[in-house]
Each structure stands twice: as structure tokens, then as C-alpha cells.
Coordinates of C-alpha atoms in Angstrom, one line a residue:
Chain A
M1 CA 135.2 121.6 99.0
K2 CA 131.6 120.0 97.9
I3 CA 130.2 116.5 96.4
H4 CA 130.3 117.3 92.6
M5 CA 130.0 113.5 91.6
T6 CA 128.6 110.3 93.1
S7 CA 128.9 106.8 91.8
V8 CA 127.0 103.7 91.6
F9 CA 127.8 100.0 89.5
V10 CA 125.3 99.3 87.5
D11 CA 125.2 95.4 84.9
D12 CA 124.3 97.6 81.9
Q13 CA 124.3 101.4 81.0
A14 CA 121.7 101.0 78.5
Q15 CA 119.1 99.0 81.2
A16 CA 120.6 101.7 83.8
E17 CA 119.9 104.8 81.3
Q18 CA 116.2 104.0 80.8
F19 CA 115.3 103.1 84.6
Y20 CA 117.2 106.1 86.2
T21 CA 115.6 108.8 83.4
E22 CA 111.6 106.9 82.7
V23 CA 111.5 105.2 86.0
L24 CA 113.0 107.4 88.7
G25 CA 112.8 110.1 86.8
F26 CA 116.3 111.6 86.7
V27 CA 117.3 113.6 83.4
K28 CA 120.6 112.5 81.5
K29 CA 123.6 115.3 81.7
H30 CA 126.6 113.4 79.8
D31 CA 126.6 110.7 77.8
V32 CA 129.9 110.6 76.4
P33 CA 131.6 107.1 74.8
V34 CA 135.2 105.5 76.7
G35 CA 137.0 102.8 75.5
E36 CA 134.7 100.4 73.1
S37 CA 132.1 100.0 74.8
D38 CA 131.8 102.2 77.8
R39 CA 129.9 105.5 78.4
W40 CA 130.6 108.1 80.6
L41 CA 126.6 108.3 81.8
T42 CA 125.4 110.4 84.5
V43 CA 122.3 111.7 85.6
V44 CA 120.9 114.9 87.8
S45 CA 117.6 115.6 89.4
P46 CA 115.1 117.3 87.2
D47 CA 115.1 119.8 90.5
E48 CA 118.9 120.4 89.8
P49 CA 120.1 120.2 86.9
D50 CA 123.4 121.8 87.8
G51 CA 123.9 119.6 91.1
T52 CA 125.1 116.8 92.2
E53 CA 125.6 114.0 89.4
L54 CA 125.4 110.6 89.5
L55 CA 127.8 108.8 87.2
L56 CA 126.1 105.4 86.1
E57 CA 129.3 102.9 86.3
P58 CA 130.1 100.0 84.3
A59 CA 130.8 96.9 87.1
A60 CA 132.5 95.1 84.7
H61 CA 135.6 94.9 87.8
P62 CA 134.8 91.1 89.2
A63 CA 135.2 92.6 92.6
A64 CA 132.1 95.1 92.0
R65 CA 129.7 91.9 91.8
T66 CA 130.6 90.1 94.7
Y67 CA 130.4 93.5 96.7
R68 CA 126.9 94.4 95.7
D69 CA 125.7 90.8 95.6
A70 CA 126.7 90.5 99.4
L71 CA 125.1 94.2 100.1
V72 CA 122.1 93.1 98.6
K73 CA 121.4 89.6 99.7
D74 CA 121.5 91.7 103.5
G75 CA 118.6 94.6 101.8
I76 CA 121.8 97.2 102.5
P77 CA 121.3 99.9 99.9
L78 CA 124.0 101.8 98.0
A79 CA 122.5 105.0 97.8
Q80 CA 119.6 107.2 99.0
F81 CA 118.1 109.9 97.2
A82 CA 115.8 112.0 99.0
V83 CA 112.3 112.6 97.5
Q84 CA 108.9 115.0 98.8
D85 CA 106.5 112.2 99.9
V86 CA 108.3 108.1 100.6
Q87 CA 104.7 106.6 100.6
A88 CA 103.0 108.6 97.5
E89 CA 106.8 107.7 95.5
Y90 CA 106.1 103.9 96.6
Q91 CA 102.6 104.2 95.0
R92 CA 103.9 105.3 92.0
L93 CA 107.0 103.4 91.7
R94 CA 104.9 100.3 92.3
G95 CA 102.9 101.0 89.9
L96 CA 105.7 101.2 87.1
G97 CA 106.1 97.3 88.4
V98 CA 109.5 98.1 90.9
R99 CA 110.6 96.2 93.3
F100 CA 110.6 97.4 96.9
T101 CA 112.6 95.4 99.6
Q102 CA 111.5 97.4 102.2
D103 CA 108.3 98.6 102.0
P104 CA 107.9 102.4 103.5
L105 CA 109.2 102.2 107.5
E106 CA 108.7 105.4 109.6
M107 CA 111.6 105.5 111.6
G108 CA 111.2 108.9 114.1
P109 CA 110.8 112.1 111.9
V110 CA 112.6 110.0 108.8
T111 CA 110.2 107.5 106.0
T112 CA 112.4 105.4 104.1
A113 CA 111.9 102.3 101.4
V114 CA 114.5 100.3 99.7
L115 CA 114.2 99.8 95.9
D116 CA 115.6 97.7 93.4
D117 CA 117.3 99.6 90.6
T118 CA 117.1 96.6 88.0
C119 CA 120.8 96.9 87.4
G120 CA 122.5 95.4 90.8
N121 CA 121.7 98.0 93.8
L122 CA 119.3 98.3 96.0
I123 CA 118.6 102.0 96.7
Q124 CA 116.7 103.5 99.9
I125 CA 114.8 106.9 99.3
A126 CA 114.1 109.4 102.5
T127 CA 111.7 111.9 103.0
V128 CA 113.4 114.4 105.9
P129 CA 111.6 117.0 107.9
Q130 CA 112.5 119.8 106.2
Chain B
M1 CA 112.3 67.7 123.1
V2 CA 114.5 69.7 125.6
A3 CA 116.8 70.5 123.0
V4 CA 113.6 72.0 121.8
A5 CA 112.9 73.7 124.8
D6 CA 116.8 74.6 125.8
Q7 CA 117.1 76.6 122.3
L8 CA 113.7 78.1 122.8
F9 CA 114.2 79.5 126.1
K10 CA 117.5 80.5 124.9
A11 CA 116.2 82.6 121.9
L12 CA 113.6 84.1 124.6
A13 CA 116.1 85.0 127.2
D14 CA 117.2 88.3 125.4
P15 CA 115.4 92.0 125.3
T16 CA 117.1 92.7 122.0
R17 CA 115.7 89.5 120.6
R18 CA 112.5 90.2 122.0
T19 CA 112.8 92.8 120.6
I20 CA 113.6 91.5 116.9
L21 CA 110.0 89.5 117.3
D22 CA 108.4 92.3 118.2
E23 CA 109.6 94.1 115.2
L24 CA 108.6 91.0 112.9
T25 CA 105.2 90.9 114.6
E26 CA 104.5 94.4 113.1
K27 CA 105.8 93.3 109.8
S28 CA 107.4 89.6 108.6
G29 CA 109.3 89.8 106.0
Q30 CA 112.7 91.6 106.9
T31 CA 115.8 91.7 104.6
L32 CA 118.9 92.3 107.6
F33 CA 119.1 96.6 106.8
E34 CA 115.8 96.3 107.7
I35 CA 115.6 94.9 111.1
C36 CA 118.6 96.8 111.9
S37 CA 117.6 100.2 111.0
R38 CA 114.4 99.5 113.7
L39 CA 116.5 98.4 116.0
S40 CA 118.9 101.5 115.4
M41 CA 116.3 104.1 114.9
R42 CA 113.1 102.6 117.3
H43 CA 114.8 101.3 119.7
R44 CA 118.0 103.4 119.3
L45 CA 120.2 99.9 120.0
G46 CA 123.4 100.4 119.5
I47 CA 124.4 97.1 118.1
S48 CA 126.6 96.2 115.4
R49 CA 125.1 94.1 112.1
Q50 CA 127.1 91.0 113.2
A51 CA 125.7 91.2 116.3
V52 CA 122.3 91.5 114.8
S53 CA 123.5 88.1 112.3
Q54 CA 124.1 86.6 115.1
H55 CA 120.6 86.7 117.5
L56 CA 118.4 85.8 114.5
A57 CA 121.0 83.0 114.3
V58 CA 119.8 82.1 117.9
L59 CA 116.6 82.6 116.9
E60 CA 116.3 80.7 113.8
S61 CA 117.8 77.8 116.1
A62 CA 114.9 77.9 117.9
G63 CA 112.6 78.0 114.9
L64 CA 111.4 81.7 115.8
V65 CA 112.6 83.1 112.2
E66 CA 112.6 81.6 109.4
T67 CA 114.7 83.1 106.1
R68 CA 113.8 82.9 102.8
R69 CA 116.0 83.6 99.9
E70 CA 113.6 85.2 96.9
G71 CA 115.9 86.2 94.2
R72 CA 119.0 88.0 94.9
Y73 CA 117.5 89.1 98.5
K74 CA 117.3 87.4 102.1
F75 CA 113.9 87.7 104.2
H76 CA 113.2 86.8 107.8
D77 CA 109.7 85.3 108.8
L78 CA 108.6 85.1 111.9
N79 CA 107.3 81.9 112.8
T80 CA 105.5 82.0 116.3
A81 CA 104.8 78.1 117.1
P82 CA 107.7 76.9 118.8
L83 CA 105.8 79.0 121.1
R84 CA 103.2 76.3 121.5
H85 CA 105.8 74.1 123.2
I86 CA 105.6 76.2 126.5
A87 CA 101.6 76.7 126.4
E88 CA 101.6 72.8 125.8
R89 CA 104.2 72.3 128.7
W90 CA 102.3 74.8 131.1
P91 CA 99.3 74.6 129.8
L92 CA 97.5 78.2 130.0
P93 CA 93.9 78.4 132.6
D94 CA 90.8 77.9 130.5
A95 CA 89.0 81.2 130.1
S96 CA 85.5 79.9 128.5
G97 CA 85.5 76.9 131.1
P98 CA 83.5 76.6 133.9
E99 CA 86.3 77.4 136.5
G100 CA 87.9 80.4 134.4
N101 CA 89.5 83.2 136.1
T102 CA 87.7 85.9 134.1
P103 CA 86.9 88.5 136.7

């Protein structure tokens, strides 16, 4: 068994596509219309085009909002992405206007930071020792 | 005044709450998630989020922690002002005065 895909609920898929590709730097993999206005929209890392896909799923279900709002209030991230250098990525993203709820924090061998994806979620970026 | 002092000393009596104050001294304005991360990763404290919330509530009732809503997030700030009650009640020796205790 392997993890082929994971998902985050997003308020707006067009906004999510823009943020996850142009700001975070992922690459769009699948974009298929589903139903009236939804899309099967996935992105992958440019370093791993055949790696795990991230599904940007519409947060239409009323429970999704309640769940995400409660997590965001307490600063809890819904997903974690690995980066080479958290500090450098923090500077780069801050320059693009990204809001961080946790600045880079060194905790033993791991450094993390938490950002707002502008689509209703907090995302953690982390440098994990190789 | 007595009630204020009771809450203050109760808040300071617990080592986990003092650690939370240490971490907020390093950086004020933390989410609950960041405080929990610091306690578990830096201090190896196996403590639930609910327990951390309760500690923060005690610190808040003593005035040592203040919470602030900013958009959809909630941040915790340090406020050391209540500690002044201690120094006012039991004044510190004046280090610069003629009877200062400087070695």
C-alpha cells in the first residue's frame, strides 16, 4: 500500500490553483470538470511529477467549514510539506505576501513554520534532517 | 487585591505554566498549536492540547497571558505587568542605593 493522493478542502478552487501553483510552486497534474462547477483538481511537486498528488477539494460541505475554522483558530495545520530550507522559503513566501501564523521555529532536529493558504487552511512547512 | 494575588501565585506555582511563560518570553504572540509544539518538542512534555488550554486559562485569569483574535486566528501574548504586585508587596533591595547589596 502507498499514499497516492491526499487532499485539502479549499474555499475556492480557482484561488487554490493560483496559490498552490504560482505561490507555493506546485504543478497542476489533473484538472477535470466534475458536476456543474466543481473540478477534479490535483497538483504535484515539480521535483516528483509522479509523486503523491494533492487534491484541492471544494469545501462545500457545511461540516468542512466548522472543522477547518476550529483548527485555524488554534493554529493547527492540515497538511505538511517538506522544503530544503524553512528560513529561505519563509523569506520567499513573505515577500509574496503570504501570512504566517508561526514563524520558523527550531525544535531539535526539525524546523517548522505555519502559513495560511488563503483558501481556509493552515499549512506547515518543515525541514527534516536527511 | 487578595484575589488577584491568589490567582497570580496559583498561576506561577505550576512548572508547566512557568515553561509556557518562558516560551512566550522568547516570542510573544503564539497560537495554541505553537505553544503545544514548543512544550512537546523542546521540553518533552507529554501533555494534551486540552491540558495546555487549561493552563493558558489559568494564566489568563491571572493576567499573565492575554489572547487576541486576529482575523481567523487566536494568538497568546505575554503580559508581565501583574508580576509588579510581587515587587510592590515585598520590595526588592535597591541595588544602586547606599545600602545596596552589590558585592
